[in-house]
Amino acid sequence: MNPVIAFENYLLNTKHASENTVASYMRDIRQFRDYMTDTEDMELCACDHDCICRYTEYLASKGKSPATINRGIASLRSFYSYLMAENMVEENPVQNVHQQKSEKKLPHILSGQEVEELLKQPNIKDHKGLRDKAMLETLYATGMRV
């Protein structure tokens, strides 16, 4: 059986993964399969650690973010773990591939005028408006982020 289809069936029927999880994993794996076929001229089961490293470099050269590359690595790690469990491969080529360092983004801070405008928004003539204003003031006063 095709290993990609077998893995998708495993995610759906055995792991009972959510639709979004299955869609993300399968998109990553199909993208990798296409890379292996077009660039490496190799089958998925013949992949080794060096192929995975070249693939992550390829993704980076295409402008993919570290978070996207890391998600792809995680998808492939799970895929090859499944293939090992099913005796389709002897070792997991993704086993010792390290995650990319992702950028830490600073939060956007509202200006004083923006805060004033935000706090003016709730209609304080009803209970919901009073509740909303209290929630916004609590968020602002404590420095909490949404």
PDB file of C-alpha atoms in Angstrom:
ATOM      1  CA  MET A   1       0.000   0.000   0.000  1.00  0.00           C
ATOM      2  CA  ASN A   2       1.083   3.584  -0.647  1.00  0.00           C
ATOM      3  CA  PRO A   3       2.785   4.795   2.579  1.00  0.00           C
ATOM      4  CA  VAL A   4       1.219   8.268   2.363  1.00  0.00           C
ATOM      5  CA  ILE A   5      -2.313   6.868   2.079  1.00  0.00           C
ATOM      6  CA  ALA A   6      -1.579   4.304   4.813  1.00  0.00           C
ATOM      7  CA  PHE A   7      -0.383   7.084   7.139  1.00  0.00           C
ATOM      8  CA  GLU A   8      -3.458   9.193   6.421  1.00  0.00           C
ATOM      9  CA  ASN A   9      -5.687   6.203   7.250  1.00  0.00           C
ATOM     10  CA  TYR A  10      -3.693   5.666  10.448  1.00  0.00           C
ATOM     11  CA  LEU A  11      -4.184   9.305  11.501  1.00  0.00           C
ATOM     12  CA  LEU A  12      -7.908   9.162  10.781  1.00  0.00           C
ATOM     13  CA  ASN A  13      -8.835   5.683  11.992  1.00  0.00           C
ATOM     14  CA  THR A  14      -6.316   4.811  14.698  1.00  0.00           C
ATOM     15  CA  LYS A  15      -5.128   8.117  16.141  1.00  0.00           C
ATOM     16  CA  HIS A  16      -8.501   9.813  15.536  1.00  0.00           C
ATOM     17  CA  ALA A  17      -6.644  13.048  14.788  1.00  0.00           C
ATOM     18  CA  SER A  18      -8.641  16.198  14.090  1.00  0.00           C
ATOM     19  CA  GLU A  19      -9.384  17.268  10.518  1.00  0.00           C
ATOM     20  CA  ASN A  20      -6.978  20.193  10.820  1.00  0.00           C
ATOM     21  CA  THR A  21      -4.171  17.982  12.118  1.00  0.00           C
ATOM     22  CA  VAL A  22      -4.636  15.458   9.330  1.00  0.00           C
ATOM     23  CA  ALA A  23      -4.815  18.216   6.711  1.00  0.00           C
ATOM     24  CA  SER A  24      -1.612  19.852   8.000  1.00  0.00           C
ATOM     25  CA  TYR A  25       0.335  16.586   8.264  1.00  0.00           C
ATOM     26  CA  MET A  26      -0.758  15.431   4.838  1.00  0.00           C
ATOM     27  CA  ARG A  27       0.029  18.771   3.197  1.00  0.00           C
ATOM     28  CA  ASP A  28       3.556  18.658   4.691  1.00  0.00           C
ATOM     29  CA  ILE A  29       4.100  15.029   3.686  1.00  0.00           C
ATOM     30  CA  ARG A  30       2.814  15.500   0.135  1.00  0.00           C
ATOM     31  CA  GLN A  31       5.018  18.555  -0.254  1.00  0.00           C
ATOM     32  CA  PHE A  32       7.987  16.471   0.930  1.00  0.00           C
ATOM     33  CA  ARG A  33       7.018  13.590  -1.399  1.00  0.00           C
ATOM     34  CA  ASP A  34       6.956  16.022  -4.335  1.00  0.00           C
ATOM     35  CA  TYR A  35      10.373  17.355  -3.332  1.00  0.00           C
ATOM     36  CA  MET A  36      11.761  13.815  -3.079  1.00  0.00           C
ATOM     37  CA  THR A  37      10.376  12.891  -6.513  1.00  0.00           C
ATOM     38  CA  ASP A  38      11.288  16.099  -8.341  1.00  0.00           C
ATOM     39  CA  THR A  39      14.551  17.124  -6.680  1.00  0.00           C
ATOM     40  CA  GLU A  40      16.070  14.019  -5.107  1.00  0.00           C
ATOM     41  CA  ASP A  41      14.618  11.523  -7.639  1.00  0.00           C
ATOM     42  CA  MET A  42      14.058   9.134  -4.741  1.00  0.00           C
ATOM     43  CA  GLU A  43      11.203   7.257  -3.073  1.00  0.00           C
ATOM     44  CA  LEU A  44      10.047   8.245   0.415  1.00  0.00           C
ATOM     45  CA  CYS A  45      11.194   4.959   1.945  1.00  0.00           C
ATOM     46  CA  ALA A  46      14.740   5.506   0.633  1.00  0.00           C
ATOM     47  CA  CYS A  47      15.136   8.858   2.389  1.00  0.00           C
ATOM     48  CA  ASP A  48      18.042   9.381   4.785  1.00  0.00           C
ATOM     49  CA  HIS A  49      19.121  12.059   7.258  1.00  0.00           C
ATOM     50  CA  ASP A  50      20.968  14.040   4.560  1.00  0.00           C
ATOM     51  CA  CYS A  51      17.798  14.211   2.412  1.00  0.00           C
ATOM     52  CA  ILE A  52      15.897  15.704   5.329  1.00  0.00           C
ATOM     53  CA  CYS A  53      18.644  18.284   5.918  1.00  0.00           C
ATOM     54  CA  ARG A  54      18.635  19.251   2.239  1.00  0.00           C
ATOM     55  CA  TYR A  55      14.848  19.513   2.361  1.00  0.00           C
ATOM     56  CA  THR A  56      14.903  21.904   5.339  1.00  0.00           C
ATOM     57  CA  GLU A  57      17.523  24.003   3.504  1.00  0.00           C
ATOM     58  CA  TYR A  58      15.289  23.945   0.415  1.00  0.00           C
ATOM     59  CA  LEU A  59      12.305  25.193   2.448  1.00  0.00           C
ATOM     60  CA  ALA A  60      14.420  27.970   3.974  1.00  0.00           C
ATOM     61  CA  SER A  61      15.627  29.003   0.501  1.00  0.00           C
ATOM     62  CA  LYS A  62      11.968  29.285  -0.568  1.00  0.00           C
ATOM     63  CA  GLY A  63      11.403  31.799   2.246  1.00  0.00           C
ATOM     64  CA  LYS A  64       9.488  29.490   4.594  1.00  0.00           C
ATOM     65  CA  SER A  65       9.469  30.662   8.201  1.00  0.00           C
ATOM     66  CA  PRO A  66      11.208  28.662  10.927  1.00  0.00           C
ATOM     67  CA  ALA A  67       7.765  27.826  12.380  1.00  0.00           C
ATOM     68  CA  THR A  68       6.634  26.368   9.049  1.00  0.00           C
ATOM     69  CA  ILE A  69       9.840  24.364   8.695  1.00  0.00           C
ATOM     70  CA  ASN A  70       9.475  23.073  12.277  1.00  0.00           C
ATOM     71  CA  ARG A  71       5.908  21.969  11.616  1.00  0.00           C
ATOM     72  CA  GLY A  72       7.112  20.115   8.527  1.00  0.00           C
ATOM     73  CA  ILE A  73       9.859  18.415  10.534  1.00  0.00           C
ATOM     74  CA  ALA A  74       7.317  17.340  13.152  1.00  0.00           C
ATOM     75  CA  SER A  75       5.004  15.958  10.466  1.00  0.00           C
ATOM     76  CA  LEU A  76       7.839  13.995   8.863  1.00  0.00           C
ATOM     77  CA  ARG A  77       9.062  12.710  12.231  1.00  0.00           C
ATOM     78  CA  SER A  78       5.596  11.312  12.919  1.00  0.00           C
ATOM     79  CA  PHE A  79       5.312   9.911   9.391  1.00  0.00           C
ATOM     80  CA  TYR A  80       8.630   8.071   9.580  1.00  0.00           C
ATOM     81  CA  SER A  81       7.872   6.806  13.099  1.00  0.00           C
ATOM     82  CA  TYR A  82       4.724   5.273  11.639  1.00  0.00           C
ATOM     83  CA  LEU A  83       6.702   3.765   8.738  1.00  0.00           C
ATOM     84  CA  MET A  84       9.171   2.237  11.231  1.00  0.00           C
ATOM     85  CA  ALA A  85       6.329   0.748  13.282  1.00  0.00           C
ATOM     86  CA  GLU A  86       4.931  -0.777  10.094  1.00  0.00           C
ATOM     87  CA  ASN A  87       8.380  -2.112   9.074  1.00  0.00           C
ATOM     88  CA  MET A  88       8.400  -0.003   5.891  1.00  0.00           C
ATOM     89  CA  VAL A  89      11.714   1.654   6.844  1.00  0.00           C
ATOM     90  CA  GLU A  90      14.535   0.549   9.130  1.00  0.00           C
ATOM     91  CA  GLU A  91      15.247   3.904  10.771  1.00  0.00           C
ATOM     92  CA  ASN A  92      13.686   7.317  11.148  1.00  0.00           C
ATOM     93  CA  PRO A  93      15.736   9.805   9.082  1.00  0.00           C
ATOM     94  CA  VAL A  94      14.159  12.713  10.973  1.00  0.00           C
ATOM     95  CA  GLN A  95      15.158  11.358  14.396  1.00  0.00           C
ATOM     96  CA  ASN A  96      18.159  13.654  14.958  1.00  0.00           C
ATOM     97  CA  VAL A  97      17.032  16.649  12.900  1.00  0.00           C
ATOM     98  CA  HIS A  98      16.943  19.696  15.128  1.00  0.00           C
ATOM     99  CA  GLN A  99      14.211  22.297  15.128  1.00  0.00           C
ATOM    100  CA  GLN A 100      14.894  25.697  13.579  1.00  0.00           C
ATOM    101  CA  LYS A 101      15.244  28.629  15.951  1.00  0.00           C
ATOM    102  CA  SER A 102      12.160  30.761  15.575  1.00  0.00           C
ATOM    103  CA  GLU A 103      11.997  34.502  15.892  1.00  0.00           C
ATOM    104  CA  LYS A 104      10.621  35.935  19.098  1.00  0.00           C
ATOM    105  CA  LYS A 105       8.255  38.720  18.157  1.00  0.00           C
ATOM    106  CA  LEU A 106       7.615  41.569  20.558  1.00  0.00           C
ATOM    107  CA  PRO A 107       3.963  42.358  21.196  1.00  0.00           C
ATOM    108  CA  HIS A 108       2.449  45.477  19.642  1.00  0.00           C
ATOM    109  CA  ILE A 109       1.808  48.072  22.351  1.00  0.00           C
ATOM    110  CA  LEU A 110      -1.109  50.472  22.091  1.00  0.00           C
ATOM    111  CA  SER A 111      -0.468  54.200  22.338  1.00  0.00           C
ATOM    112  CA  GLY A 112      -2.156  56.207  25.089  1.00  0.00           C
ATOM    113  CA  GLN A 113      -4.674  57.586  22.608  1.00  0.00           C
ATOM    114  CA  GLU A 114      -5.476  54.082  21.298  1.00  0.00           C
ATOM    115  CA  VAL A 115      -6.089  52.884  24.874  1.00  0.00           C
ATOM    116  CA  GLU A 116      -8.428  55.802  25.542  1.00  0.00           C
ATOM    117  CA  GLU A 117     -10.360  55.055  22.342  1.00  0.00           C
ATOM    118  CA  LEU A 118     -10.593  51.377  23.252  1.00  0.00           C
ATOM    119  CA  LEU A 119     -11.926  52.120  26.741  1.00  0.00           C
ATOM    120  CA  LYS A 120     -14.587  54.454  25.281  1.00  0.00           C
ATOM    121  CA  GLN A 121     -16.044  51.698  23.065  1.00  0.00           C
ATOM    122  CA  PRO A 122     -18.363  49.830  25.475  1.00  0.00           C
ATOM    123  CA  ASN A 123     -21.858  51.290  25.918  1.00  0.00           C
ATOM    124  CA  ILE A 124     -21.971  51.672  29.715  1.00  0.00           C
ATOM    125  CA  LYS A 125     -25.737  52.229  29.754  1.00  0.00           C
ATOM    126  CA  ASP A 126     -26.415  48.487  30.038  1.00  0.00           C
ATOM    127  CA  HIS A 127     -24.962  45.571  32.014  1.00  0.00           C
ATOM    128  CA  LYS A 128     -23.073  44.074  29.078  1.00  0.00           C
ATOM    129  CA  GLY A 129     -21.375  47.403  28.386  1.00  0.00           C
ATOM    130  CA  LEU A 130     -20.358  47.765  32.036  1.00  0.00           C
ATOM    131  CA  ARG A 131     -19.000  44.212  31.994  1.00  0.00           C
ATOM    132  CA  ASP A 132     -17.063  44.844  28.775  1.00  0.00           C
ATOM    133  CA  LYS A 133     -15.574  48.083  30.140  1.00  0.00           C
ATOM    134  CA  ALA A 134     -14.537  46.323  33.366  1.00  0.00           C
ATOM    135  CA  MET A 135     -12.884  43.545  31.356  1.00  0.00           C
ATOM    136  CA  LEU A 136     -11.001  46.005  29.153  1.00  0.00           C
ATOM    137  CA  GLU A 137      -9.842  48.019  32.174  1.00  0.00           C
ATOM    138  CA  THR A 138      -8.673  44.816  33.873  1.00  0.00           C
ATOM    139  CA  LEU A 139      -6.708  43.795  30.781  1.00  0.00           C
ATOM    140  CA  TYR A 140      -5.129  47.248  30.554  1.00  0.00           C
ATOM    141  CA  ALA A 141      -4.392  47.659  34.274  1.00  0.00           C
ATOM    142  CA  THR A 142      -2.765  44.254  34.663  1.00  0.00           C
ATOM    143  CA  GLY A 143      -0.875  44.246  31.369  1.00  0.00           C
ATOM    144  CA  MET A 144      -2.575  41.044  30.244  1.00  0.00           C
ATOM    145  CA  ARG A 145      -2.555  40.190  26.578  1.00  0.00           C
ATOM    146  CA  VAL A 146      -5.432  38.794  24.595  1.00  0.00           C
TER     147      VAL A 146
END
